Amino acid sequence: MTQIALVWMVYQITNSAMLVGVVGFTNQFMGLIITPLVGVLLDGWNLRYVLLITQLVSILLSATLAFLTTNGHLTVTWIIIIGIMQGTVKAFDLPARLVTIPRLVDDKADTYSAIAIHSFLINTAKFVSPMIGGFLLARYGAASCFLVDSISYLPFISVLLTAQIKSVEHNSSVNKTNIFQNLREGFVFAYNFLPIRYVLILQIVICFMVMTHVNLIPVFVSETLNGSAETLGFLMTASALGSIIAGVYLILMKEATRLIKVIAFSSTILGLSLMIFSRTQNLPTSLILILIVGMMNTLTLAAISNFVQLVLIDENKRGRVTSIFTTGFLGILPFGNLFFGWLSSSIGVNNALFFGGVCCLIGAYIFIKNLPKIKNIVLSVYLENGVISTSKSN
């Protein structure tokens, strides 16, 4: 919600798609720098304390944005400075959440359900929040978005103070070895384990080429649909609905073995729907297509997130591998925002969106081509990890 409010304000102030990309970059580029190192640290830190600190700092930053906006002192410079701080917080927060989820369940067979519900909530929030942000922008202005954002962290702080998070006995060598050596071990493991390698490649393609469409929607609304903040809210609402449908589907699916097929199908449809969306010029058609884009985007990335957590057996590497996965969101995405901000200025927002859809299709093709090798490996991993029983595999 904060992101969409800031992007809208920057575009209204500067009327520059390039600066929209710059703001998106500064808000998240710290993820690429420090998120991999965060994974090493999380393998030895108290996750409850990490999450409590990130929530408190997030409240402070959002409240500062609300104060500056209310007093008329919010500038592009302030947006960039606070965006860098928010990116730093995200680099610690998201990996810590993902590492915590498997430690909240007693039975490993329930791990998929827990991860699916978490993915549903967090991915739905990513799309529902811009929808609410569009409504608040049109009715009450950007300050209301920042204020609601700051208040929204309080319930999660209450949960963190009461939740039972299982402790994990870490390998003593993790703490004794050089931090960069531990980081290297995480990258080597992720690269050598073929299922994780291929899903991470696809995730990087989607985060760079497709996820950036969220930042381009305000430009699309203004230049193609000749709409207002309310039009932006309608598009975000449709995207949010698609995201909710995708999340409900993953929860109801209850079969971990189907995740790789879901990833292959949804990434293909995602690329096609974004290409068609880029060519629409009327609101009704755009609403239908952005719903499909939101649904397939959430379905693909949530399925990848669930898959990575399920195939990880070694708890001593969970933090490091999870941080590599998170880098795709927090590290790759800002460069995509910067690139597509420039590309939109050069060839137009419609052509930029079309290009992103084409690249997504190429990534889906590469993943589908390697699907047989992935299937052969993951079944034995699911059995070893207790995610499925021997009877289900036969």
mmCIF file of N, CA and C in Angstrom, residues 107-151:
data_model
loop_
_atom_site.group_PDB
_atom_site.id
_atom_site.type_symbol
_atom_site.label_atom_id
_atom_site.label_comp_id
_atom_site.label_asym_id
_atom_site.label_seq_id
_atom_site.Cartn_x
_atom_site.Cartn_y
_atom_site.Cartn_z
ATOM 1 N N ASP A 107 3.962 -31.645 13.066
ATOM 2 C CA ASP A 107 3.962 -32.766 12.126
ATOM 3 C C ASP A 107 4.443 -32.288 10.759
ATOM 4 N N LYS A 108 5.499 -32.894 10.234
ATOM 5 C CA LYS A 108 6.036 -32.476 8.940
ATOM 6 C C LYS A 108 5.027 -32.628 7.811
ATOM 7 N N ALA A 109 4.073 -33.542 7.984
ATOM 8 C CA ALA A 109 3.048 -33.728 6.954
ATOM 9 C C ALA A 109 2.161 -32.488 6.834
ATOM 10 N N ASP A 110 2.138 -31.665 7.885
ATOM 11 C CA ASP A 110 1.331 -30.436 7.855
ATOM 12 C C ASP A 110 2.106 -29.244 7.296
ATOM 13 N N THR A 111 3.367 -29.469 6.950
ATOM 14 C CA THR A 111 4.203 -28.358 6.494
ATOM 15 C C THR A 111 3.638 -27.697 5.249
ATOM 16 N N TYR A 112 3.179 -28.508 4.285
ATOM 17 C CA TYR A 112 2.651 -27.919 3.050
ATOM 18 C C TYR A 112 1.457 -27.016 3.340
ATOM 19 N N SER A 113 0.542 -27.483 4.186
ATOM 20 C CA SER A 113 -0.641 -26.678 4.501
ATOM 21 C C SER A 113 -0.251 -25.352 5.144
ATOM 22 N N ALA A 114 0.724 -25.400 6.051
ATOM 23 C CA ALA A 114 1.168 -24.173 6.722
ATOM 24 C C ALA A 114 1.795 -23.199 5.734
ATOM 25 N N ILE A 115 2.647 -23.715 4.861
ATOM 26 C CA ILE A 115 3.314 -22.865 3.871
ATOM 27 C C ILE A 115 2.302 -22.318 2.869
ATOM 28 N N ALA A 116 1.327 -23.147 2.479
ATOM 29 C CA ALA A 116 0.315 -22.704 1.512
ATOM 30 C C ALA A 116 -0.542 -21.583 2.085
ATOM 31 N N ILE A 117 -0.930 -21.723 3.349
ATOM 32 C CA ILE A 117 -1.731 -20.678 3.989
ATOM 33 C C ILE A 117 -0.927 -19.391 4.113
ATOM 34 N N HIS A 118 0.354 -19.517 4.480
ATOM 35 C CA HIS A 118 1.207 -18.340 4.595
ATOM 36 C C HIS A 118 1.362 -17.645 3.251
ATOM 37 N N SER A 119 1.602 -18.430 2.209
ATOM 38 C CA SER A 119 1.751 -17.855 0.873
ATOM 39 C C SER A 119 0.469 -17.155 0.436
ATOM 40 N N PHE A 120 -0.676 -17.774 0.758
ATOM 41 C CA PHE A 120 -1.960 -17.168 0.417
ATOM 42 C C PHE A 120 -2.102 -15.802 1.080
ATOM 43 N N LEU A 121 -1.779 -15.727 2.358
ATOM 44 C CA LEU A 121 -1.932 -14.474 3.098
ATOM 45 C C LEU A 121 -0.972 -13.397 2.608
ATOM 46 N N ILE A 122 0.304 -13.757 2.448
ATOM 47 C CA ILE A 122 1.295 -12.737 2.107
ATOM 48 C C ILE A 122 1.149 -12.284 0.657
ATOM 49 N N ASN A 123 0.827 -13.201 -0.245
ATOM 50 C CA ASN A 123 0.670 -12.807 -1.644
ATOM 51 C C ASN A 123 -0.642 -12.079 -1.881
ATOM 52 N N THR A 124 -1.691 -12.467 -1.143
ATOM 53 C CA THR A 124 -2.941 -11.729 -1.242
ATOM 54 C C THR A 124 -2.747 -10.306 -0.746
ATOM 55 N N ALA A 125 -1.992 -10.171 0.356
ATOM 56 C CA ALA A 125 -1.732 -8.836 0.902
ATOM 57 C C ALA A 125 -0.991 -7.951 -0.090
ATOM 58 N N LYS A 126 -0.096 -8.557 -0.877
ATOM 59 C CA LYS A 126 0.666 -7.781 -1.853
ATOM 60 C C LYS A 126 -0.235 -7.125 -2.891
ATOM 61 N N PHE A 127 -1.371 -7.758 -3.177
ATOM 62 C CA PHE A 127 -2.264 -7.227 -4.196
ATOM 63 C C PHE A 127 -3.479 -6.514 -3.604
ATOM 64 N N VAL A 128 -3.949 -6.990 -2.449
ATOM 65 C CA VAL A 128 -5.082 -6.329 -1.812
ATOM 66 C C VAL A 128 -4.677 -4.947 -1.302
ATOM 67 N N SER A 129 -3.460 -4.848 -0.788
ATOM 68 C CA SER A 129 -3.000 -3.564 -0.247
ATOM 69 C C SER A 129 -2.971 -2.454 -1.291
ATOM 70 N N PRO A 130 -2.436 -2.688 -2.510
ATOM 71 C CA PRO A 130 -2.542 -1.645 -3.537
ATOM 72 C C PRO A 130 -3.983 -1.292 -3.880
ATOM 73 N N MET A 131 -4.889 -2.285 -3.798
ATOM 74 C CA MET A 131 -6.299 -2.002 -4.039
ATOM 75 C C MET A 131 -6.820 -1.015 -2.997
ATOM 76 N N ILE A 132 -6.541 -1.296 -1.726
ATOM 77 C CA ILE A 132 -6.958 -0.390 -0.656
ATOM 78 C C ILE A 132 -6.245 0.946 -0.801
ATOM 79 N N GLY A 133 -4.952 0.871 -1.204
ATOM 80 C CA GLY A 133 -4.196 2.098 -1.408
ATOM 81 C C GLY A 133 -4.807 2.988 -2.468
ATOM 82 N N GLY A 134 -5.275 2.375 -3.582
ATOM 83 C CA GLY A 134 -5.923 3.159 -4.635
ATOM 84 C C GLY A 134 -7.180 3.842 -4.135
ATOM 85 N N PHE A 135 -7.968 3.138 -3.299
ATOM 86 C CA PHE A 135 -9.192 3.724 -2.740
ATOM 87 C C PHE A 135 -8.860 4.880 -1.793
ATOM 88 N N LEU A 136 -7.884 4.655 -0.900
ATOM 89 C CA LEU A 136 -7.521 5.703 0.058
ATOM 90 C C LEU A 136 -6.912 6.912 -0.641
ATOM 91 N N LEU A 137 -6.120 6.643 -1.690
ATOM 92 C CA LEU A 137 -5.538 7.749 -2.461
ATOM 93 C C LEU A 137 -6.627 8.641 -3.040
ATOM 94 N N ALA A 138 -7.633 8.021 -3.618
ATOM 95 C CA ALA A 138 -8.695 8.789 -4.266
ATOM 96 C C ALA A 138 -9.560 9.540 -3.262
ATOM 97 N N ARG A 139 -9.754 8.958 -2.061
ATOM 98 C CA ARG A 139 -10.675 9.550 -1.094
ATOM 99 C C ARG A 139 -9.997 10.467 -0.072
ATOM 100 N N TYR A 140 -8.832 10.029 0.434
ATOM 101 C CA TYR A 140 -8.242 10.736 1.574
ATOM 102 C C TYR A 140 -6.795 11.176 1.376
ATOM 103 N N GLY A 141 -6.159 10.785 0.285
ATOM 104 C CA GLY A 141 -4.785 11.205 0.037
ATOM 105 C C GLY A 141 -3.756 10.203 0.525
ATOM 106 N N ALA A 142 -2.496 10.433 0.164
ATOM 107 C CA ALA A 142 -1.418 9.481 0.430
ATOM 108 C C ALA A 142 -1.124 9.308 1.918
ATOM 109 N N ALA A 143 -1.303 10.363 2.719
ATOM 110 C CA ALA A 143 -0.988 10.278 4.154
ATOM 111 C C ALA A 143 -1.794 9.179 4.831
ATOM 112 N N SER A 144 -3.039 8.971 4.383
ATOM 113 C CA SER A 144 -3.879 7.938 4.991
ATOM 114 C C SER A 144 -3.310 6.548 4.735
ATOM 115 N N CYS A 145 -2.699 6.342 3.553
ATOM 116 C CA CYS A 145 -2.072 5.049 3.244
ATOM 117 C C CYS A 145 -0.934 4.762 4.211
ATOM 118 N N PHE A 146 -0.100 5.774 4.446
ATOM 119 C CA PHE A 146 1.050 5.588 5.331
ATOM 120 C C PHE A 146 0.610 5.356 6.772
ATOM 121 N N LEU A 147 -0.444 6.035 7.193
ATOM 122 C CA LEU A 147 -0.932 5.889 8.554
ATOM 123 C C LEU A 147 -1.509 4.495 8.788
ATOM 124 N N VAL A 148 -2.345 4.026 7.850
ATOM 125 C CA VAL A 148 -2.913 2.681 7.971
ATOM 126 C C VAL A 148 -1.804 1.635 7.955
ATOM 127 N N ASP A 149 -0.796 1.847 7.119
ATOM 128 C CA ASP A 149 0.329 0.929 7.037
ATOM 129 C C ASP A 149 1.042 0.815 8.385
ATOM 130 N N SER A 150 1.285 1.944 9.039
ATOM 131 C CA SER A 150 1.998 1.923 10.319
ATOM 132 C C SER A 150 1.200 1.192 11.395
ATOM 133 N N ILE A 151 -0.125 1.347 11.376
ATOM 134 C CA ILE A 151 -0.970 0.683 12.368
ATOM 135 C C ILE A 151 -1.052 -0.823 12.114
#
